[in-house]
GROMACS .gro file of C-alpha atoms in nm:
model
  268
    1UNK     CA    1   0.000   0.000   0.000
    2UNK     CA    2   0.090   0.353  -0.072
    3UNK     CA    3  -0.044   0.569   0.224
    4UNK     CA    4  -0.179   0.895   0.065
    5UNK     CA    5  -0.151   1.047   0.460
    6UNK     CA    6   0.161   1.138   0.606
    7UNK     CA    7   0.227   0.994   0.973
    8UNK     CA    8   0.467   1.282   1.026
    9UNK     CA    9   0.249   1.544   0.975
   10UNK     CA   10  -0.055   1.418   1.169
   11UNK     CA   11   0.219   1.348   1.452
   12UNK     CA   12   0.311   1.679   1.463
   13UNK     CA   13  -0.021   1.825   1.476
   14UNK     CA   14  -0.142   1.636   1.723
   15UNK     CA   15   0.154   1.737   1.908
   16UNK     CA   16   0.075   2.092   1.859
   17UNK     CA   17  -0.303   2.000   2.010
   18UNK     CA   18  -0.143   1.872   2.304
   19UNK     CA   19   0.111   2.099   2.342
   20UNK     CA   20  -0.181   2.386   2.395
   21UNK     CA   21  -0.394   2.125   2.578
   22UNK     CA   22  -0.142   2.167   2.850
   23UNK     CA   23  -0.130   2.566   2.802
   24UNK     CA   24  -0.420   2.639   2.871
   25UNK     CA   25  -0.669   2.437   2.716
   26UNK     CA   26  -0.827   2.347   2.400
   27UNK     CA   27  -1.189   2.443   2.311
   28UNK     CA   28  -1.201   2.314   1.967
   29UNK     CA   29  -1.049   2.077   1.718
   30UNK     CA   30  -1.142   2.108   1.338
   31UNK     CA   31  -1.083   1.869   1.127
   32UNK     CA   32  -1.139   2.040   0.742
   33UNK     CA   33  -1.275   1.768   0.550
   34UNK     CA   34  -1.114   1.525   0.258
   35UNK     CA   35  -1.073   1.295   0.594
   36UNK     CA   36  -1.064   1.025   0.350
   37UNK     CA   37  -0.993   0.971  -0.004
   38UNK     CA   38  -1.175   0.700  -0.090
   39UNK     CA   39  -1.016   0.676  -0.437
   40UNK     CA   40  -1.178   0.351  -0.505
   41UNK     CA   41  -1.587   0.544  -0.490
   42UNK     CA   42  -1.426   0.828  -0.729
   43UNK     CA   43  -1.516   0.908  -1.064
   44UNK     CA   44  -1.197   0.907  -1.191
   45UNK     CA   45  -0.987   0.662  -1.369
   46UNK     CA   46  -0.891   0.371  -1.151
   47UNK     CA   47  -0.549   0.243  -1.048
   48UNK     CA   48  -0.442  -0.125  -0.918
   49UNK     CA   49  -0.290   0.064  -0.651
   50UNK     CA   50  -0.660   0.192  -0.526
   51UNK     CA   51  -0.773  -0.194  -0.458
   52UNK     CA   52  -0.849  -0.283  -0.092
   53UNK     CA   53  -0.748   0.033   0.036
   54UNK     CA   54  -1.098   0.129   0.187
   55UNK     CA   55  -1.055  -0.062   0.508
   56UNK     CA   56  -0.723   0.051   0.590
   57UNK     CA   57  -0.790   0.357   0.520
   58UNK     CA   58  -1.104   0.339   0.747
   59UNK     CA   59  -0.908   0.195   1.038
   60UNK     CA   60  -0.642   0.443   1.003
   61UNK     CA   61  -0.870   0.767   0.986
   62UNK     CA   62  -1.050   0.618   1.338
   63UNK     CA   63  -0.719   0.571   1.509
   64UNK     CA   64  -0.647   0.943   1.416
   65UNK     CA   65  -0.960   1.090   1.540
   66UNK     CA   66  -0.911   0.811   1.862
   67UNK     CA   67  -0.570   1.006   1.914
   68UNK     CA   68  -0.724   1.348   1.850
   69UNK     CA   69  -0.934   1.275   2.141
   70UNK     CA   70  -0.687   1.135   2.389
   71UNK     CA   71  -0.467   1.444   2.314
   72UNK     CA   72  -0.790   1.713   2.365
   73UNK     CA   73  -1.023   1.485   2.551
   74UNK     CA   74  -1.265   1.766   2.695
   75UNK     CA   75  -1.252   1.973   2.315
   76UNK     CA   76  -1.504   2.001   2.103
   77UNK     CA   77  -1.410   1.745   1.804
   78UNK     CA   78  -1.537   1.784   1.482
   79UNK     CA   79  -1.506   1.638   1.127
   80UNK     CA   80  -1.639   1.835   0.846
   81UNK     CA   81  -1.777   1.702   0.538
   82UNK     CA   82  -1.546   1.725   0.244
   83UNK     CA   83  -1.596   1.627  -0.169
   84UNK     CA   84  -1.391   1.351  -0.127
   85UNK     CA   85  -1.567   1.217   0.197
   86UNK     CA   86  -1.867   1.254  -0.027
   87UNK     CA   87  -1.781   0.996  -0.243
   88UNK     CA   88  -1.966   0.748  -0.013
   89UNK     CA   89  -2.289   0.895  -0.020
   90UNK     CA   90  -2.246   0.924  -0.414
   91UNK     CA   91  -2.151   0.601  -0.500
   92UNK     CA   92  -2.389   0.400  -0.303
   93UNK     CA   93  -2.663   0.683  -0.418
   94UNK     CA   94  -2.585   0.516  -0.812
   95UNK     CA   95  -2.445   0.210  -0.741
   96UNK     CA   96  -2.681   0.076  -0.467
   97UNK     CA   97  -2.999   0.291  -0.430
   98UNK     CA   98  -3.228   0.078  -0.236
   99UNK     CA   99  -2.969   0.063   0.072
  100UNK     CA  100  -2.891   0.437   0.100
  101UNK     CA  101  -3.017   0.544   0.403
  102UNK     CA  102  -3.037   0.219   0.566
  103UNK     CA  103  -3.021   0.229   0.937
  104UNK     CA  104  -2.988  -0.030   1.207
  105UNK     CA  105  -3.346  -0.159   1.306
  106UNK     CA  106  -3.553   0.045   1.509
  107UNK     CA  107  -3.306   0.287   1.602
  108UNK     CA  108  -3.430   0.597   1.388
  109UNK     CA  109  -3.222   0.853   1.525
  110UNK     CA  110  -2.886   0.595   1.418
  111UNK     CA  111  -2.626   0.754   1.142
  112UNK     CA  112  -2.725   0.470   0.792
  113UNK     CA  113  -2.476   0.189   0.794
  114UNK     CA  114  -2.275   0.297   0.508
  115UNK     CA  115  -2.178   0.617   0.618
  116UNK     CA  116  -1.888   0.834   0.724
  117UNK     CA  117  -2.007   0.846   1.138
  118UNK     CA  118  -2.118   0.504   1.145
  119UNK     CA  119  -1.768   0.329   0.966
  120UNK     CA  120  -1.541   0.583   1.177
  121UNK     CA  121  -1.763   0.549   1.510
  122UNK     CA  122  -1.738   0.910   1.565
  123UNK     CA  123  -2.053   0.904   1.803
  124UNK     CA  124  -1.808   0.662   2.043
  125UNK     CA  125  -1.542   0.885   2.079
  126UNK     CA  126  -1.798   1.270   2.091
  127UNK     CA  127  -1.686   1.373   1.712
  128UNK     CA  128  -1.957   1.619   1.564
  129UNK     CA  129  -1.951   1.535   1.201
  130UNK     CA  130  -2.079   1.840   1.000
  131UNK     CA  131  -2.217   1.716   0.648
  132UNK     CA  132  -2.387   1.851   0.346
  133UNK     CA  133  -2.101   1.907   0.173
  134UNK     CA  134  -2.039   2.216   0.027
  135UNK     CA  135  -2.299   2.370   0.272
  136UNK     CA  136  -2.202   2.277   0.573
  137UNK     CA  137  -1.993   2.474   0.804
  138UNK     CA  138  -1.903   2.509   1.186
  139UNK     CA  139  -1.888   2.813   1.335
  140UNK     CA  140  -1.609   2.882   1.618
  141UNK     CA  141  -1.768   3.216   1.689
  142UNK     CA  142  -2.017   3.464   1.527
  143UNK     CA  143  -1.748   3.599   1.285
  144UNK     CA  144  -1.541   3.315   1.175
  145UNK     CA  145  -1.677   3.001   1.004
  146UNK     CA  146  -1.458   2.673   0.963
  147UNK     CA  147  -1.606   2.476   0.564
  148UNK     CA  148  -1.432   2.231   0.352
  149UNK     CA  149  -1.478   2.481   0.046
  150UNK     CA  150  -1.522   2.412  -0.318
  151UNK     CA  151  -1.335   2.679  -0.449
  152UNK     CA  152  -0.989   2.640  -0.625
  153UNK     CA  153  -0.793   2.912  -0.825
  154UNK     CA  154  -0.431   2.905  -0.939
  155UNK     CA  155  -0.147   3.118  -0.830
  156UNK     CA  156  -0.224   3.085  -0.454
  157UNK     CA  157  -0.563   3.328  -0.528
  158UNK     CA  158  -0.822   3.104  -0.376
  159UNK     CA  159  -0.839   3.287  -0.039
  160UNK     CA  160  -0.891   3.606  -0.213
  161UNK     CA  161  -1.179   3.477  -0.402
  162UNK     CA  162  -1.356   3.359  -0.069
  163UNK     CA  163  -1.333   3.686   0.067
  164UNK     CA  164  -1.425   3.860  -0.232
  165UNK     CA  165  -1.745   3.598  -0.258
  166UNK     CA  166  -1.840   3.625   0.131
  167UNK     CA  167  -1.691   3.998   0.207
  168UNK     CA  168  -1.895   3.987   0.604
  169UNK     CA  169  -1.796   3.604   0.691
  170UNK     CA  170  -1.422   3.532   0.729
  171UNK     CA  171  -1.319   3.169   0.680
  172UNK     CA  172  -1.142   2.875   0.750
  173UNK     CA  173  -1.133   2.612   0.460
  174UNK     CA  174  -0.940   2.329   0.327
  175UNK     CA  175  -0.965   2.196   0.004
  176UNK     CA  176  -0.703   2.358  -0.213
  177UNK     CA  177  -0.433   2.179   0.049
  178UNK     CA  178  -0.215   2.523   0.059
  179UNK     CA  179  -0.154   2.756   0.299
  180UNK     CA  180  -0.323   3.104   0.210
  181UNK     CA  181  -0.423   3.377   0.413
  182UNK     CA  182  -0.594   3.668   0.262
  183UNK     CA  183  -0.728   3.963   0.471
  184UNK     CA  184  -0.966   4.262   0.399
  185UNK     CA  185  -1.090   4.580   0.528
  186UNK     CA  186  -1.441   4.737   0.413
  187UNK     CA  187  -1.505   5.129   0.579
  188UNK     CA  188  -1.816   5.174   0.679
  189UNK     CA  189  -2.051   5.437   0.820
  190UNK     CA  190  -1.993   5.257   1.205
  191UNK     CA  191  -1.624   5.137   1.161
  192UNK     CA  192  -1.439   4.877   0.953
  193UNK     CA  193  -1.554   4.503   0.876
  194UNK     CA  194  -1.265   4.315   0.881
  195UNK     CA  195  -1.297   3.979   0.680
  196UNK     CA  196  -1.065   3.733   0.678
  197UNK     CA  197  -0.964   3.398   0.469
  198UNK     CA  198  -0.714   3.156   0.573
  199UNK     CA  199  -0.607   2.751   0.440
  200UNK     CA  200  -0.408   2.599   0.655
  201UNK     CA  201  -0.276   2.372   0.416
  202UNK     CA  202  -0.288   1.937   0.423
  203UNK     CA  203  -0.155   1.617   0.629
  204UNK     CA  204  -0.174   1.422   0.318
  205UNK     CA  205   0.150   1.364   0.128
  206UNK     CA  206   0.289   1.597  -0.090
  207UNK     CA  207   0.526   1.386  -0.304
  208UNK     CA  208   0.296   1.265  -0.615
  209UNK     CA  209   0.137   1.007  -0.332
  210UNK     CA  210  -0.199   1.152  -0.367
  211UNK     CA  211  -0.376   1.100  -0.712
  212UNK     CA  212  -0.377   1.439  -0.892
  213UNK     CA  213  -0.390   1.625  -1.250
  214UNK     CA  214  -0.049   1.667  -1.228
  215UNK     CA  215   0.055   1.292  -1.072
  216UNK     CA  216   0.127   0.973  -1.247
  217UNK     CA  217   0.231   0.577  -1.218
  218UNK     CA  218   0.474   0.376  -1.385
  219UNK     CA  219   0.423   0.068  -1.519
  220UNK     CA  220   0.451  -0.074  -1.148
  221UNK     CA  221   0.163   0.085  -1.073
  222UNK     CA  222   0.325   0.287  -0.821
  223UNK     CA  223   0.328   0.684  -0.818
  224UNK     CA  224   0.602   0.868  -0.963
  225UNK     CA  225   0.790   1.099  -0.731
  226UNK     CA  226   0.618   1.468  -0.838
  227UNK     CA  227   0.590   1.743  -0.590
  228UNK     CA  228   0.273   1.951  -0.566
  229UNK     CA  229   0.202   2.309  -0.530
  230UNK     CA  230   0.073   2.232  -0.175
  231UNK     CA  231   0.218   2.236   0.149
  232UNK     CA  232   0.142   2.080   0.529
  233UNK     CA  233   0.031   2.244   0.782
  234UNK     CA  234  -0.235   2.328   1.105
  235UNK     CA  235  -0.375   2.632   1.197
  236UNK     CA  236  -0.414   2.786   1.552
  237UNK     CA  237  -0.681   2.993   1.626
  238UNK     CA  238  -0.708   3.207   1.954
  239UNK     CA  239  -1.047   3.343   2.007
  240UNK     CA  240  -1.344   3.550   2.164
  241UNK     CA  241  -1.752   3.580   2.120
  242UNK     CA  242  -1.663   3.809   1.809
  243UNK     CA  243  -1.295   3.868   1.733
  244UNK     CA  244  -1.025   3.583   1.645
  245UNK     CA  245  -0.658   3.579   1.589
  246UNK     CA  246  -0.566   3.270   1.303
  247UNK     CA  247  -0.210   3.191   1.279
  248UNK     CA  248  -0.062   2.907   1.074
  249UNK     CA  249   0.212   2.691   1.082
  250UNK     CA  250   0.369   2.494   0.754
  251UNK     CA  251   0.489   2.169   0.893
  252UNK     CA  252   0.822   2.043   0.636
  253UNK     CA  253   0.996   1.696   0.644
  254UNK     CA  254   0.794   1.686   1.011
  255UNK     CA  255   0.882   1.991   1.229
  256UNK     CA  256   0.724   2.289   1.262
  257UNK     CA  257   0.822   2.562   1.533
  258UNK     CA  258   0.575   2.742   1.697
  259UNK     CA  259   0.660   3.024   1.953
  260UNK     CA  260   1.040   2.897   1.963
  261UNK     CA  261   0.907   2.548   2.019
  262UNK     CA  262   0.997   2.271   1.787
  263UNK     CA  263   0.749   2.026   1.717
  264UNK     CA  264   0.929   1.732   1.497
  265UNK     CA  265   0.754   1.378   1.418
  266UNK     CA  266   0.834   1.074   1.572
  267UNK     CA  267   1.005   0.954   1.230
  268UNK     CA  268   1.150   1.254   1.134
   0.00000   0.00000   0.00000
């Protein structure tokens, strides 16, 4: 198997949860969405390498959320729906109509059996899975929303076309898995609105690993060494009831430093 995650990365941020666990405290924990691939449910060609990768992929995204938890265990945890964690719903939606939806018996209020909460257990270990994908959003306070996004542009523009499309809600999305941070200031009659969008950037691999446009296999069937435009990283956000603080943090070959403090993976 070639892991599309990267261990050292999702080390290090949990590291970084912990680390301001013990500081302090930590109120929430976002996960951005793409939790999983699932390459296999995609529309896109196929590769042998995709084959019997759901279930360890599965396992390994509820061991991540498991550790998530044991590093914040009073925070709220959530997992927001992304297009690629969609892929579930879609393909069993054309491929298998007559069981979407289906539910243990007699337990109405239970997530359907082949779906995201139910296959990662997320009601066992108090994650608050926010679907709908691309509606749905979590808000950490009245001003600052946490979505997956839809929205891609080139030249590290994306950010700037959030704010220019939501100019009252600042934002923090994944999706484009690159750190941007765009920021804008609107005069008005009573003061400024201040408007903010920021990407932390991805744990997934950034070495031609993950399937892309721009990616490719050999005759192996394994991927070709190709680095992307995208870059690792977690965000931290300090906040109030209205006003926030975002600050992010590219993680590279597993360290990141935050506030002098070196954070470097276990394998690194």
């Amino acid at each position: 198997l070639d892991p599309f995650h990267d261990d050292g990365a999702m080390d290090v941020a949990l590291q970084v949860a912990a680390a301001h666990e013990s500081d302090g405290g930590v109120n929430k924990l976002v996960n951005l969405g793409d939790f999983l691939d699932l390459a296999t449910m995609s529309r896109f060609l196929q590769e042998a390498a995709f084959a019997s990768t759901m279930q360890p992929s599965v396992n390994r995204g509820h061991l991540f959320l498991a550790e998530q938890r044991a590093a914040v265990p009073n925070a709220e945890l959530v997992l927001l729906e992304g297009n690629h964690d969609k892929r579930l719903q879609n393909f069993i939606t054309v491929n298998a109509l007559s069981a979407f939806g289906l539910k243990r018996a007699n337990l109405p209020e239970d997530w359907p059996v082949m779906s995201l909460p139910h296959v990662l257990r997320l009601d066992e270990m108090d994650v608050q899975f926010i679907d709908a994908w691309p509606a749905g959003a979590y808000w950490i306070n009245e001003n600052l929303r946490a979505i997956h996004g839809n929205k891609v542009r080139s030249s590290g523009s994306t950010a700037n076309a959030v704010v220019k499309d939501n100019p009252a809600v600042s934002t923090i999305m994944g999706h484009i898995h690159r750190i941007e941070t765009h920021y804008k200031t609107v005069g008005t009659r009573t003061g400024p609105i201040r408007t903010a969008a920021v990407s932390p950037g991805c744990l997934c691999r950034v070495d031609g690993a993950v399937p892309s446009v721009n990616g490719g296999t050999g005759v192996d069937g394994r991927p070709a060494v190709h680095w992307e435009d995208w870059q690792q990283g977690v965000a931290v956000v300090k906040y109030t009831d209205a006003d926030f603080f975002v600050t992010t943090h590219q993680i590279v070959d597993g360290l990141t430093v935050i506030g002098g403090q070196e954070f470097r993976a276990f394998s690194a």
